[in-house]
Amino acid sequence: MHELSVAESIIETVTRDATERGFGKVNRLSITIGELSMVNVDTLAFALEHLTKDTILEGASFNLEREEARGRCRTCGEDRKPTPPFFLCPVCGKGLASFSRGDGIHLDYYEGE
Amino acid sequence: MRVYLSKDLREANRSGANANREILQEKRILMVNLIGSPGAGKTSLLEHTLQNLSKSRRASVIEADLYTAKDAQRLEPWCWEVIQLNTEGACHLEAGMIGRIIEDNEALLASDIIFIENIGNLICPAEFDLGEDLRVAMMSATEGSDKPSKYPLAFKGSQAILISKIDLLPYCDFDVAGVLEELRLANEDATVIQVSAKTGEGVGQWCQWLEQQLEDKRKRLSG
């Protein structure tokens, strides 16, 4: 259930930035959630909805996008979509050296007034 | 007005982890983050590990549980220093929690090795770098053979994988060969060690591996 700490971190980051810019209200938030981040979209939406009460984000709409994982194969060096469950290269069956996307959570933008 | 932030939310944790790494580097300490399910045998293995290492090394533990100080009390007799951390519900540790503990604890910073016994959970702890040198994932023979395929990220990001409670293998339907094959697929670089805290089997090999990792780190820092 680390969606709670992710939601807290989102609210803290947006509140700080919006306050610095002189906004009194945030109406919309857009977040990209990597499929490897172990964050469940519905749970995060639920946490955001509850934790934004009595903040400048109260009532904002949340656009939560899921991002597919991609990574570089350690053998062929190509950027591939890993095969579950062990994140293997679909072509040579070897493990991926590193993920190029889909393993993080990104705060893309917010709309404030 | 739309404001583009393009901010990676893991950044705060990552910078905390790097700050911890710097302190550990300066003090030439090896930090090990031990993750595993509740009941995998993490504390029992640490009891034996500390007894084995305490002859030659100052080994300390940051013991994380939701509640109680039971595990810290168990480990205290063999620790250079032991700190009990209660998260009161939180399912994982974050780098900042460890930073606050290590930054001004002189006894802890006089250790050779610091073990972090993470919250019993194979999901969330796999997502948070604490600034450790090594992450070690543990699974026990009593948990079933499907752990690597159900929780692949816990095993993928670890430098060592321990299969514990091997004294119970005769009583469990645990497919050792199948698990070793799956672990090789999940993480071909990890060192896999089979251990039993009950009989002591494999504990010597595990402690030798730790000693080697500590020496390697100090050599790198001196070189």
XYZ file of C-alpha atoms in Angstrom:
336
model
C 0.000 0.000 0.000
C 2.735 2.502 -0.860
C 0.202 4.389 -3.018
C -0.410 6.449 0.118
C 3.170 7.727 0.282
C 3.149 8.294 -3.504
C -0.063 10.354 -3.199
C 1.406 12.388 -0.318
C 4.509 13.106 -2.370
C 2.393 14.215 -5.387
C 0.273 16.557 -3.258
C 3.311 18.030 -1.497
C 5.161 18.653 -4.795
C 2.189 20.257 -6.561
C 1.132 22.351 -3.539
C 4.660 23.751 -3.171
C 4.980 24.619 -6.871
C 1.450 26.070 -7.157
C 1.857 28.206 -4.017
C 5.182 29.584 -5.285
C 3.429 30.636 -8.506
C 0.611 32.321 -6.563
C -2.136 29.854 -7.524
C -4.989 29.467 -5.049
C -6.471 26.383 -6.686
C -5.381 23.341 -8.745
C -8.049 21.951 -11.093
C -6.302 19.136 -12.901
C -3.337 16.807 -12.462
C -1.707 14.476 -14.988
C 0.477 11.594 -13.813
C 2.183 8.746 -15.699
C 2.485 5.473 -13.789
C 4.986 2.908 -15.017
C 3.760 -0.688 -15.036
C 6.815 -1.710 -12.987
C 6.302 0.912 -10.280
C 4.093 -1.463 -8.248
C 1.497 1.298 -8.005
C -2.125 0.381 -8.588
C -3.930 3.138 -10.524
C -7.300 2.731 -8.767
C -5.703 2.714 -5.322
C -3.677 5.824 -6.155
C -6.822 7.603 -7.433
C -8.602 6.692 -4.192
C -5.682 7.948 -2.065
C -5.469 11.234 -4.029
C -9.181 11.861 -3.734
C -9.080 11.501 0.052
C -5.762 13.184 0.784
C -6.567 16.290 -1.282
C -9.500 17.242 0.977
C -8.894 20.665 2.570
C -5.947 21.360 0.253
C -5.721 23.567 -2.858
C -6.110 20.358 -4.898
C -9.544 19.522 -3.486
C -11.974 18.645 -6.277
C -9.242 18.474 -8.952
C -9.592 15.893 -11.724
C -6.803 13.325 -11.989
C -5.567 12.025 -15.314
C -3.651 8.819 -14.498
C -1.905 7.203 -17.483
C -0.320 3.745 -17.393
C 3.058 3.449 -19.142
C 4.324 0.182 -20.640
C 7.788 -0.999 -19.666
C 10.653 -1.008 -22.185
C 14.244 -2.001 -21.634
C 17.581 -2.692 -23.282
C 18.466 -6.337 -23.782
C 21.888 -7.175 -22.350
C 22.591 -9.567 -25.223
C 21.290 -7.935 -28.408
C 21.346 -4.352 -27.098
C 17.922 -3.567 -28.560
C 15.155 -1.647 -26.775
C 12.375 -4.219 -26.196
C 9.065 -4.715 -24.441
C 9.956 -7.263 -21.729
C 8.173 -10.615 -21.498
C 6.608 -11.316 -18.083
C 7.160 -12.531 -15.444
C 10.960 -12.283 -15.566
C 11.306 -9.259 -17.888
C 13.145 -11.149 -20.582
C 13.980 -10.034 -24.121
C 11.218 -11.452 -26.366
C 13.795 -12.201 -29.074
C 16.753 -13.819 -27.295
C 15.162 -14.786 -23.967
C 17.866 -13.079 -21.893
C 17.261 -10.639 -19.052
C 17.102 -6.916 -19.721
C 20.052 -4.864 -18.522
C 18.031 -1.774 -17.684
C 14.583 -0.285 -18.147
C 14.292 2.755 -20.391
C 10.700 3.478 -19.363
C 7.819 2.130 -17.316
C 9.589 1.779 -13.967
C 8.831 5.226 -12.554
C 6.056 7.608 -11.607
C 6.073 10.981 -13.375
C 4.192 14.111 -12.498
C 3.604 15.497 -16.001
C 1.592 18.686 -15.492
C -1.050 20.395 -13.407
C -3.532 23.167 -14.175
C -3.840 25.967 -11.632
C -5.523 29.346 -11.319
C -2.863 27.812 -16.609
C -1.088 24.555 -17.325
C 2.318 23.985 -15.668
C 4.547 21.187 -16.974
C 6.692 19.716 -14.204
C 7.961 16.460 -15.797
C 9.069 15.407 -12.361
C 10.112 11.882 -11.423
C 8.508 11.223 -8.050
C 11.257 8.847 -7.019
C 13.762 11.683 -7.182
C 13.383 12.660 -3.502
C 13.992 9.085 -2.390
C 16.890 8.714 -4.819
C 18.668 11.805 -3.521
C 18.157 10.561 0.063
C 19.627 7.193 -0.932
C 22.649 8.883 -2.524
C 23.188 10.989 0.620
C 23.191 7.768 2.683
C 25.664 6.220 0.243
C 28.042 9.144 0.699
C 28.042 8.789 4.503
C 28.618 5.026 4.240
C 31.439 5.561 1.781
C 33.136 8.107 4.015
C 32.864 5.746 7.011
C 33.817 2.657 4.914
C 30.693 0.793 6.073
C 28.900 -1.914 4.076
C 25.092 -1.610 4.275
C 22.874 -4.589 3.445
C 19.117 -4.269 2.835
C 17.460 -7.605 3.646
C 13.986 -8.097 2.177
C 11.629 -11.068 2.397
C 8.093 -12.142 3.298
C 6.905 -12.089 6.915
C 8.170 -15.323 8.452
C 10.811 -16.015 5.783
C 13.379 -16.299 8.579
C 15.128 -12.924 8.298
C 15.608 -12.370 12.043
C 16.677 -15.968 12.712
C 19.291 -15.774 9.980
C 20.527 -12.436 11.339
C 20.925 -13.983 14.819
C 23.317 -16.564 13.368
C 24.976 -14.094 11.012
C 25.743 -11.681 13.851
C 27.144 -14.462 16.044
C 29.348 -15.576 13.174
C 30.559 -12.078 12.249
C 30.871 -10.620 15.750
C 34.234 -12.371 16.295
C 35.856 -10.229 13.611
C 33.470 -7.399 12.719
C 31.312 -4.742 14.258
C 27.916 -5.653 12.852
C 24.831 -3.531 13.556
C 21.169 -3.817 12.685
C 18.413 -1.371 11.861
C 15.376 -3.504 12.602
C 12.141 -2.407 10.920
C 8.725 -3.656 11.970
C 5.267 -2.152 11.982
C 5.068 -2.568 15.752
C 6.996 -4.019 18.756
C 10.701 -4.174 19.601
C 10.714 -7.974 19.790
C 13.195 -8.508 16.976
C 15.631 -5.851 18.206
C 15.575 -7.503 21.651
C 16.343 -10.864 20.040
C 19.330 -9.485 18.132
C 20.761 -7.191 20.798
C 23.149 -9.710 22.431
C 25.228 -10.008 19.232
C 24.952 -6.492 17.812
C 27.494 -3.741 17.956
C 24.433 -1.457 17.825
C 20.755 -2.208 17.213
C 18.035 0.313 16.383
C 14.356 -0.604 16.318
C 12.338 1.330 13.758
C 8.533 1.086 14.011
C 6.696 2.252 10.883
C 3.254 1.883 12.545
C 1.557 0.665 9.401
C 3.858 1.741 6.570
C 4.680 -1.202 4.317
C 8.243 -0.262 3.366
C 11.211 1.857 4.380
C 12.350 4.972 2.532
C 15.831 6.437 2.275
C 14.998 9.436 4.499
C 14.068 7.176 7.435
C 17.474 5.480 7.242
C 19.221 8.848 6.739
C 17.748 10.241 9.956
C 18.955 7.177 11.856
C 22.516 7.011 10.536
C 23.473 10.667 10.246
C 24.076 11.365 13.925
C 24.426 7.916 15.472
C 28.097 7.639 16.352
C 27.917 4.012 17.469
C 26.198 2.968 14.264
C 28.763 4.841 12.166
C 31.554 2.941 13.914
C 30.204 -0.344 12.439
C 31.816 -2.403 9.689
C 28.473 -3.723 8.449
C 24.943 -2.365 8.943
C 22.065 -4.717 8.188
C 18.645 -3.266 7.530
C 15.966 -5.848 8.183
C 13.203 -4.390 6.018
C 9.452 -4.752 6.608
C 8.245 -8.293 5.831
C 6.930 -7.741 2.307
C 8.169 -8.696 -1.175
C 6.312 -5.904 -3.003
C 6.865 -2.340 -1.767
C 10.432 -2.668 -0.382
C 11.563 -3.676 -3.888
C 10.707 -0.149 -5.088
C 12.731 1.913 -2.603
C 16.502 2.300 -2.716
C 17.757 2.989 0.814
C 21.340 3.749 -0.201
C 22.467 0.204 0.519
C 25.490 -1.437 -1.116
C 23.675 -4.744 -1.417
C 20.075 -5.801 -1.509
C 19.461 -9.379 -0.433
C 16.125 -11.112 -1.089
C 15.125 -14.073 1.024
C 12.548 -16.797 0.405
C 11.972 -19.875 2.543
C 11.375 -23.487 1.588
C 8.023 -23.320 3.379
C 6.683 -20.508 1.172
C 6.286 -22.564 -1.994
C 8.225 -22.587 -5.243
C 6.300 -19.821 -6.966
C 7.800 -16.778 -5.232
C 10.231 -15.745 -8.033
C 7.496 -15.674 -10.699
C 4.955 -13.968 -8.420
C 7.336 -11.295 -7.086
C 9.969 -10.989 -9.836
C 11.102 -7.423 -9.045
C 12.103 -8.358 -5.500
C 14.528 -10.914 -6.913
C 15.575 -9.025 -10.043
C 17.084 -6.075 -8.194
C 19.000 -8.102 -5.587
C 22.707 -8.969 -5.529
C 22.150 -12.092 -3.433
C 19.183 -14.406 -2.979
C 18.873 -16.644 0.060
C 16.735 -19.776 0.147
C 16.096 -20.313 3.873
C 14.765 -23.123 6.108
C 16.359 -25.794 3.897
C 16.301 -28.180 6.886
C 12.529 -28.402 6.182
C 12.926 -29.459 2.527
C 12.024 -33.127 3.278
C 8.627 -31.949 4.581
C 7.782 -29.387 1.875
C 6.837 -29.697 -1.790
C 9.589 -27.264 -2.690
C 11.162 -27.726 -6.110
C 14.752 -26.553 -5.523
C 15.912 -27.177 -9.107
C 12.880 -25.364 -10.550
C 13.352 -22.385 -8.224
C 17.064 -22.136 -9.069
C 16.183 -22.136 -12.773
C 13.557 -19.402 -12.292
C 15.980 -17.329 -10.211
C 18.543 -17.627 -13.007
C 15.960 -16.256 -15.443
C 14.922 -13.475 -13.047
C 18.470 -12.468 -12.172
C 21.427 -14.310 -13.651
C 23.995 -12.161 -11.805
C 22.756 -12.830 -8.255
C 24.637 -15.089 -5.850
C 22.185 -17.737 -4.607
C 22.891 -19.319 -1.208
C 20.828 -22.006 0.524
C 20.761 -21.600 4.302
C 19.274 -23.030 7.470
C 19.287 -21.002 10.668
C 18.261 -24.191 12.494
C 21.258 -26.345 11.489
C 23.666 -23.579 10.496
C 24.038 -25.002 6.998
C 25.065 -22.335 4.477
C 25.510 -19.648 7.162
C 29.311 -19.850 6.866
C 29.125 -19.442 3.078
C 26.773 -16.456 3.481
C 29.082 -14.794 6.017
C 32.116 -15.387 3.782
C 30.246 -13.707 0.931
C 29.493 -10.719 3.179
C 33.139 -10.492 4.313
C 34.243 -10.556 0.678
C 31.782 -7.787 -0.229
C 33.062 -5.630 2.655
C 36.695 -6.189 1.618
C 35.876 -5.448 -2.024
C 34.158 -2.189 -1.096
C 37.071 -1.044 1.081
C 39.575 -1.987 -1.623
C 37.616 0.075 -4.156
C 37.599 3.039 -1.762
C 41.326 2.756 -1.078
C 42.241 2.191 -4.726
